[in-house]
Short mmCIF file of C-alpha atoms in Angstrom, two decimals:
data_model
loop_
_atom_site.label_atom_id
_atom_site.label_comp_id
_atom_site.label_asym_id
_atom_site.label_seq_id
_atom_site.Cartn_x
_atom_site.Cartn_y
_atom_site.Cartn_z
CA UNK A 1 -218.63 122.52 -99.40
CA UNK A 2 -217.33 124.47 -102.37
CA UNK A 3 -217.71 128.12 -101.40
CA UNK A 4 -215.75 129.50 -104.35
CA UNK A 5 -217.99 130.23 -107.30
CA UNK A 6 -215.06 131.22 -109.42
CA UNK A 7 -215.87 133.54 -112.30
CA UNK A 8 -213.33 133.24 -115.07
CA UNK A 9 -211.13 136.29 -115.31
CA UNK A 10 -208.54 137.40 -117.79
CA UNK A 11 -205.13 136.32 -116.59
CA UNK A 12 -201.69 136.36 -118.14
CA UNK A 13 -200.43 133.70 -115.76
CA UNK A 14 -198.90 130.65 -117.48
CA UNK A 15 -200.72 127.31 -117.60
CA UNK A 16 -198.91 124.75 -115.41
CA UNK A 17 -199.01 120.99 -115.76
CA UNK A 18 -197.42 118.19 -113.76
CA UNK A 19 -195.01 117.69 -116.64
CA UNK A 20 -194.08 121.34 -117.02
CA UNK A 21 -194.18 123.94 -114.25
CA UNK A 22 -193.78 127.52 -115.48
CA UNK A 23 -190.30 129.01 -115.41
CA UNK A 24 -192.11 132.35 -115.12
CA UNK A 25 -193.18 131.55 -111.55
CA UNK A 26 -191.18 133.96 -109.38
CA UNK A 27 -192.20 134.87 -105.85
CA UNK A 28 -192.12 134.27 -102.12
CA UNK A 29 -193.25 132.11 -99.23
CA UNK A 30 -195.81 133.88 -97.01
CA UNK A 31 -195.53 132.58 -93.44
CA UNK A 32 -198.76 133.90 -91.90
CA UNK A 33 -200.10 130.38 -91.22
CA UNK A 34 -196.68 128.76 -90.83
CA UNK A 35 -197.24 128.12 -87.13
CA UNK A 36 -199.78 128.77 -84.39
CA UNK A 37 -199.22 132.28 -83.07
CA UNK A 38 -200.07 132.87 -79.43
CA UNK A 39 -202.42 135.83 -78.98
CA UNK A 40 -202.05 136.73 -82.65
CA UNK A 41 -204.12 136.01 -85.70
CA UNK A 42 -202.75 134.14 -88.68
CA UNK A 43 -204.53 136.30 -91.23
CA UNK A 44 -202.95 137.24 -94.55
CA UNK A 45 -202.51 140.87 -95.53
CA UNK A 46 -203.87 142.05 -98.85
CA UNK A 47 -201.19 144.74 -99.10
CA UNK A 48 -198.44 142.08 -99.23
CA UNK A 49 -200.01 140.53 -102.33
CA UNK A 50 -200.37 143.95 -103.92
CA UNK A 51 -196.77 144.88 -103.14
CA UNK A 52 -195.23 141.87 -104.84
CA UNK A 53 -197.65 142.10 -107.76
CA UNK A 54 -196.71 145.75 -108.29
CA UNK A 55 -193.06 144.72 -108.33
CA UNK A 56 -193.78 142.08 -110.99
CA UNK A 57 -193.79 138.83 -108.99
CA UNK A 58 -196.55 136.29 -109.65
CA UNK A 59 -196.17 133.37 -107.21
CA UNK A 60 -196.88 132.82 -103.51
CA UNK A 61 -196.37 129.61 -101.54
CA UNK A 62 -198.32 129.24 -98.30
CA UNK A 63 -196.67 126.80 -95.85
CA UNK A 64 -199.39 125.95 -93.31
CA UNK A 65 -199.50 124.33 -89.88
CA UNK A 66 -202.50 122.02 -90.19
CA UNK A 67 -203.33 122.52 -86.50
CA UNK A 68 -204.54 126.03 -87.34
CA UNK A 69 -207.26 124.58 -89.59
CA UNK A 70 -208.76 122.09 -87.13
CA UNK A 71 -210.72 122.37 -83.90
CA UNK A 72 -208.61 121.32 -80.94
CA UNK A 73 -206.89 118.01 -81.58
CA UNK A 74 -209.64 116.58 -83.78
CA UNK A 75 -208.17 115.92 -87.22
CA UNK A 76 -211.66 115.53 -88.67
CA UNK A 77 -213.16 118.81 -87.41
CA UNK A 78 -212.44 121.83 -89.56
CA UNK A 79 -212.30 125.31 -88.04
CA UNK A 80 -214.25 127.31 -90.63
CA UNK A 81 -213.08 130.64 -89.21
CA UNK A 82 -209.46 129.58 -89.70
CA UNK A 83 -210.07 128.31 -93.22
CA UNK A 84 -211.56 131.68 -94.13
CA UNK A 85 -208.12 133.19 -93.54
CA UNK A 86 -206.80 130.81 -96.18
CA UNK A 87 -209.72 131.78 -98.42
CA UNK A 88 -208.56 135.38 -98.12
CA UNK A 89 -205.10 134.50 -99.41
CA UNK A 90 -206.56 132.61 -102.36
CA UNK A 91 -208.84 135.55 -103.14
CA UNK A 92 -205.95 138.03 -102.93
CA UNK A 93 -204.01 135.87 -105.36
CA UNK A 94 -206.91 135.94 -107.80
CA UNK A 95 -207.33 139.69 -107.38
CA UNK A 96 -203.67 140.48 -107.99
CA UNK A 97 -203.01 137.86 -110.67
CA UNK A 98 -200.72 135.72 -108.48
CA UNK A 99 -200.49 131.95 -108.46
CA UNK A 100 -201.10 130.59 -104.94
CA UNK A 101 -199.56 127.29 -103.89
CA UNK A 102 -200.94 125.76 -100.67
CA UNK A 103 -198.60 123.53 -98.67
CA UNK A 104 -198.80 121.67 -95.37
CA UNK A 105 -195.59 122.57 -93.58
CA UNK A 106 -196.88 120.54 -90.63
CA UNK A 107 -199.15 117.63 -91.55
CA UNK A 108 -200.81 114.99 -89.37
CA UNK A 109 -197.94 112.72 -88.45
CA UNK A 110 -195.04 114.72 -89.89
CA UNK A 111 -193.16 118.00 -89.56
CA UNK A 112 -189.60 119.29 -89.79
CA UNK A 113 -190.44 121.76 -87.01
CA UNK A 114 -190.76 121.41 -83.24
CA UNK A 115 -192.41 119.81 -81.44
CA UNK A 116 -192.48 116.62 -83.52
CA UNK A 117 -195.79 114.96 -84.29
CA UNK A 118 -196.84 112.12 -81.97
CA UNK A 119 -197.82 109.88 -84.89
CA UNK A 120 -196.07 108.81 -88.09
CA UNK A 121 -197.53 109.87 -91.43
CA UNK A 122 -195.35 107.41 -93.35
CA UNK A 123 -196.29 104.24 -91.46
CA UNK A 124 -199.64 104.77 -89.68
CA UNK A 125 -203.08 104.59 -91.24
CA UNK A 126 -204.85 107.18 -89.09
CA UNK A 127 -202.60 110.16 -89.91
CA UNK A 128 -202.63 109.09 -93.55
CA UNK A 129 -206.43 109.21 -93.57
CA UNK A 130 -206.42 112.58 -91.84
CA UNK A 131 -203.84 113.95 -94.28
CA UNK A 132 -205.83 112.77 -97.28
CA UNK A 133 -209.02 114.09 -95.69
CA UNK A 134 -207.61 117.59 -95.27
CA UNK A 135 -206.50 117.68 -98.89
CA UNK A 136 -209.84 116.33 -100.05
CA UNK A 137 -211.57 119.09 -98.11
CA UNK A 138 -209.42 121.77 -99.77
CA UNK A 139 -209.90 120.15 -103.17
CA UNK A 140 -213.66 120.53 -102.83
CA UNK A 141 -213.43 124.04 -101.42
CA UNK A 142 -211.26 125.39 -104.24
CA UNK A 143 -212.46 123.18 -107.07
CA UNK A 144 -213.55 125.98 -109.38
CA UNK A 145 -210.21 127.80 -109.34
CA UNK A 146 -208.02 126.98 -112.37
CA UNK A 147 -204.47 125.71 -112.13
CA UNK A 148 -203.18 129.00 -113.47
CA UNK A 149 -204.10 130.46 -110.07
CA UNK A 150 -203.89 127.57 -107.59
CA UNK A 151 -201.87 124.41 -106.86
CA UNK A 152 -201.39 122.00 -103.96
CA UNK A 153 -197.91 121.18 -102.58
CA UNK A 154 -198.60 118.15 -100.38
CA UNK A 155 -196.15 118.09 -97.47
CA UNK A 156 -193.03 120.05 -96.67
CA UNK A 157 -189.61 118.41 -96.90
CA UNK A 158 -190.03 114.70 -96.16
CA UNK A 159 -186.93 113.26 -94.49
CA UNK A 160 -185.60 110.01 -93.07
CA UNK A 161 -188.12 108.01 -95.06
CA UNK A 162 -187.61 105.60 -97.96
CA UNK A 163 -188.90 106.52 -101.38
CA UNK A 164 -191.53 103.79 -101.57
CA UNK A 165 -193.16 104.80 -98.27
CA UNK A 166 -193.13 108.47 -99.19
CA UNK A 167 -194.53 107.85 -102.65
CA UNK A 168 -197.31 105.68 -101.22
CA UNK A 169 -198.49 108.59 -99.02
CA UNK A 170 -198.18 111.02 -101.93
CA UNK A 171 -200.39 108.73 -103.99
CA UNK A 172 -203.01 108.47 -101.23
CA UNK A 173 -203.24 112.25 -100.89
CA UNK A 174 -203.11 112.94 -104.63
CA UNK A 175 -205.87 110.41 -105.32
CA UNK A 176 -208.03 112.02 -102.62
CA UNK A 177 -207.58 115.37 -104.35
CA UNK A 178 -208.20 114.02 -107.84
CA UNK A 179 -211.34 112.19 -106.72
CA UNK A 180 -212.89 115.62 -106.13
CA UNK A 181 -210.97 117.72 -108.65
CA UNK A 182 -209.41 115.50 -111.35
CA UNK A 183 -207.42 118.27 -112.98
CA UNK A 184 -205.84 119.83 -109.89
CA UNK A 185 -202.10 120.41 -110.12
CA UNK A 186 -200.29 118.54 -107.33
CA UNK A 187 -196.64 119.08 -106.38
CA UNK A 188 -194.49 116.88 -104.13
CA UNK A 189 -191.27 117.99 -102.44
CA UNK A 190 -188.20 115.89 -103.07
CA UNK A 191 -186.84 113.38 -100.57
CA UNK A 192 -184.41 114.28 -97.76
CA UNK A 193 -185.75 117.76 -97.12
CA UNK A 194 -186.45 118.39 -100.78
CA UNK A 195 -182.93 117.69 -101.99
CA UNK A 196 -183.33 114.36 -103.83
CA UNK A 197 -185.68 113.71 -106.79
CA UNK A 198 -188.21 110.88 -106.70
CA UNK A 199 -188.76 108.76 -109.80
CA UNK A 200 -191.69 107.06 -108.06
CA UNK A 201 -193.49 110.36 -107.50
CA UNK A 202 -192.85 111.28 -111.14
CA UNK A 203 -194.66 108.07 -112.14
CA UNK A 204 -197.53 108.97 -109.78
CA UNK A 205 -198.23 112.02 -111.94
CA UNK A 206 -197.20 114.86 -109.65
CA UNK A 207 -194.74 117.66 -110.27
CA UNK A 208 -191.79 118.11 -107.91
CA UNK A 209 -190.18 120.85 -105.87
CA UNK A 210 -186.54 121.17 -104.88
CA UNK A 211 -184.69 123.46 -102.46
CA UNK A 212 -181.97 126.07 -102.71
CA UNK A 213 -180.23 125.86 -99.34
CA UNK A 214 -176.83 124.65 -100.45
CA UNK A 215 -174.26 125.01 -99.00
CA UNK A 216 -176.17 124.71 -95.73
CA UNK A 217 -173.33 126.24 -93.71
CA UNK A 218 -173.82 129.43 -95.74
CA UNK A 219 -177.62 129.56 -95.85
CA UNK A 220 -178.15 128.63 -92.19
CA UNK A 221 -175.11 130.24 -90.58
CA UNK A 222 -175.93 130.89 -86.91
CA UNK A 223 -179.59 129.98 -87.45
CA UNK A 224 -180.94 129.54 -83.94
CA UNK A 225 -183.11 126.52 -84.82
CA UNK A 226 -180.19 124.57 -86.36
CA UNK A 227 -178.07 122.69 -83.83
CA UNK A 228 -174.38 123.41 -84.25
CA UNK A 229 -174.84 126.36 -86.62
CA UNK A 230 -173.09 128.67 -84.14
CA UNK A 231 -169.93 126.75 -84.94
CA UNK A 232 -170.20 127.00 -88.73
CA UNK A 233 -167.25 128.85 -90.30
CA UNK A 234 -167.86 132.41 -91.47
CA UNK A 235 -169.34 131.98 -94.96
CA UNK A 236 -167.63 133.21 -98.12
CA UNK A 237 -168.77 132.98 -101.72
CA UNK A 238 -167.22 131.64 -103.81
CA UNK A 239 -164.80 129.62 -101.70
CA UNK A 240 -162.17 126.95 -102.19
CA UNK A 241 -164.27 124.53 -100.16
CA UNK A 242 -166.25 121.77 -101.92
CA UNK A 243 -169.60 122.97 -103.32
CA UNK A 244 -168.70 126.59 -102.72
CA UNK A 245 -168.94 127.94 -106.27
CA UNK A 246 -171.59 128.04 -108.97
CA UNK A 247 -170.23 125.15 -111.00
CA UNK A 248 -169.87 122.72 -108.12
CA UNK A 249 -173.23 123.83 -106.68
CA UNK A 250 -174.90 122.81 -109.92
CA UNK A 251 -172.95 119.57 -110.23
CA UNK A 252 -173.50 118.39 -106.65
CA UNK A 253 -177.15 119.38 -106.25
CA UNK A 254 -179.06 120.76 -109.21
CA UNK A 255 -177.76 118.49 -111.98
CA UNK A 256 -179.80 115.54 -110.68
CA UNK A 257 -182.90 117.74 -110.73
CA UNK A 258 -182.19 118.94 -114.25
CA UNK A 259 -182.08 115.29 -115.31
CA UNK A 260 -185.52 114.71 -113.76
CA UNK A 261 -186.91 117.82 -115.44
CA UNK A 262 -185.52 116.75 -118.81
CA UNK A 263 -187.27 113.40 -118.40
CA UNK A 264 -190.61 115.23 -118.38
CA UNK A 265 -191.35 116.11 -114.76
CA UNK A 266 -192.47 119.61 -113.82
CA UNK A 267 -189.99 121.26 -111.46
CA UNK A 268 -189.55 124.39 -109.38
CA UNK A 269 -187.49 125.60 -106.41
CA UNK A 270 -190.20 125.93 -103.77
CA UNK A 271 -187.85 127.38 -101.15
CA UNK A 272 -184.44 128.99 -101.21
CA UNK A 273 -182.55 131.80 -99.50
CA UNK A 274 -180.10 132.57 -96.71
CA UNK A 275 -180.57 133.53 -93.05
CA UNK A 276 -179.76 137.04 -91.85
CA UNK A 277 -176.55 136.14 -90.02
CA UNK A 278 -174.66 135.41 -93.24
CA UNK A 279 -172.87 138.58 -94.43
CA UNK A 280 -175.06 140.46 -96.88
CA UNK A 281 -172.46 140.77 -99.62
CA UNK A 282 -171.90 137.00 -99.45
CA UNK A 283 -175.64 136.36 -99.63
CA UNK A 284 -176.08 138.55 -102.71
CA UNK A 285 -173.22 136.88 -104.61
CA UNK A 286 -174.52 133.42 -103.70
CA UNK A 287 -178.10 134.40 -104.63
CA UNK A 288 -177.04 135.60 -108.05
CA UNK A 289 -175.36 132.28 -108.76
CA UNK A 290 -178.52 130.45 -107.65
CA UNK A 291 -180.62 132.68 -109.89
CA UNK A 292 -178.32 131.99 -112.82
CA UNK A 293 -178.67 128.25 -112.19
CA UNK A 294 -182.47 128.52 -112.00
CA UNK A 295 -182.42 130.50 -115.24
CA UNK A 296 -180.21 127.95 -116.99
CA UNK A 297 -182.53 125.14 -115.83
CA UNK A 298 -185.59 127.14 -116.89
CA UNK A 299 -187.38 126.73 -113.54
CA UNK A 300 -189.38 129.06 -111.31
CA UNK A 301 -188.61 129.81 -107.67
CA UNK A 302 -190.10 131.02 -104.40
CA UNK A 303 -187.83 132.77 -101.89
CA UNK A 304 -188.09 131.87 -98.21
CA UNK A 305 -189.44 134.37 -97.29
CA UNK A 306 -190.90 137.80 -98.12
CA UNK A 307 -191.02 139.13 -94.56
CA UNK A 308 -188.41 137.80 -92.15
CA UNK A 309 -184.81 136.74 -91.77
CA UNK A 310 -184.45 135.25 -95.28
CA UNK A 311 -186.47 137.92 -97.02
CA UNK A 312 -186.39 141.40 -98.45
CA UNK A 313 -188.70 142.98 -95.85
CA UNK A 314 -187.90 143.26 -92.12
CA UNK A 315 -184.99 140.83 -92.38
CA UNK A 316 -183.12 142.46 -89.46
CA UNK A 317 -179.69 142.17 -91.04
CA UNK A 318 -177.08 144.13 -89.13
CA UNK A 319 -175.13 145.00 -92.29
CA UNK A 320 -177.94 146.46 -94.44
CA UNK A 321 -179.09 150.06 -94.80
CA UNK A 322 -182.84 149.64 -95.09
CA UNK A 323 -185.33 151.76 -96.98
CA UNK A 324 -188.68 152.64 -95.38
CA UNK A 325 -191.39 151.10 -97.56
CA UNK A 326 -195.12 150.75 -96.79
CA UNK A 327 -194.43 150.31 -93.10
CA UNK A 328 -191.66 147.76 -93.74
CA UNK A 329 -187.88 147.93 -93.82
CA UNK A 330 -186.88 147.09 -97.41
CA UNK A 331 -183.61 145.51 -98.50
CA UNK A 332 -183.42 147.35 -101.81
CA UNK A 333 -180.24 145.63 -103.03
CA UNK A 334 -181.79 142.18 -102.63
CA UNK A 335 -185.01 143.28 -104.31
CA UNK A 336 -183.14 144.75 -107.26
CA UNK A 337 -181.18 141.53 -107.66
CA UNK A 338 -184.35 139.42 -107.70
CA UNK A 339 -186.01 141.75 -110.19
CA UNK A 340 -183.15 141.18 -112.65
CA UNK A 341 -184.44 137.62 -112.95
CA UNK A 342 -188.18 138.27 -113.15
CA UNK A 343 -189.50 137.62 -116.66
#
């Protein structure tokens, strides 16, 4: 059921298409529905949308654990109370003139997180039907909201799957969306955790999203969820090591994405950033080089995250003097750097 009776409002947000995503998209990932929180609600906070809007940002990506939206283990039973929390985020985006991008970080049959799914989205019909069904439900629910304010990013960071199998699932989900809302903007992450472009997905008619986590030993230094990261060498930037300067970073990762973009595929960096164990001065120098690359490629970006170890609020870095801000601890230096690259 479509509960959004969207009334057209004046917006200065750019008009995205699958062939051209706005370079003006600059923002953050909001992790409120990223995973099931024990004894805590997954609601979104209006003040967070207002804060970034006041700063001048205009994009929010919502990575979602699909299990929050269903009743128990029944893929076909929607928890309306949970979906209303997602409605709130969409409404806050409309209110504060922010584009909201909905993503399944965990989908039926696939996740990069733990525990793994018991089924396989890429090879099994049942999770594929459930995945398409969830997107079809959201397509109906948000049908009246224009692409300037809303897009769908199908599934987070597919990995260890061949391009044909991935593209087939993308097509199933995209067609389910377009059957209900033919004009809805759909975005697919690149292959191998968002690092490799897909020509097949380009032909399907979806835009694509890359990542900015290179070099991984810098961005995920001592990240507790990454096996072996405790043994990564202390990061420096730039460094004499391969891929440890702006030029080689572009050549080894982003150049292939620039080629895809130049062929007519819409592109953005849906996630990027560095964990709080990497020295702050190293992070800032690396971030500025990433921002310069994004600017040269004319693509938008969404930092992982706003609040948390990669972000500018409550990041818990040991080497930062924080500023008290609206109940948060603000990394002013990182914010000021990001604002240099906001249009």
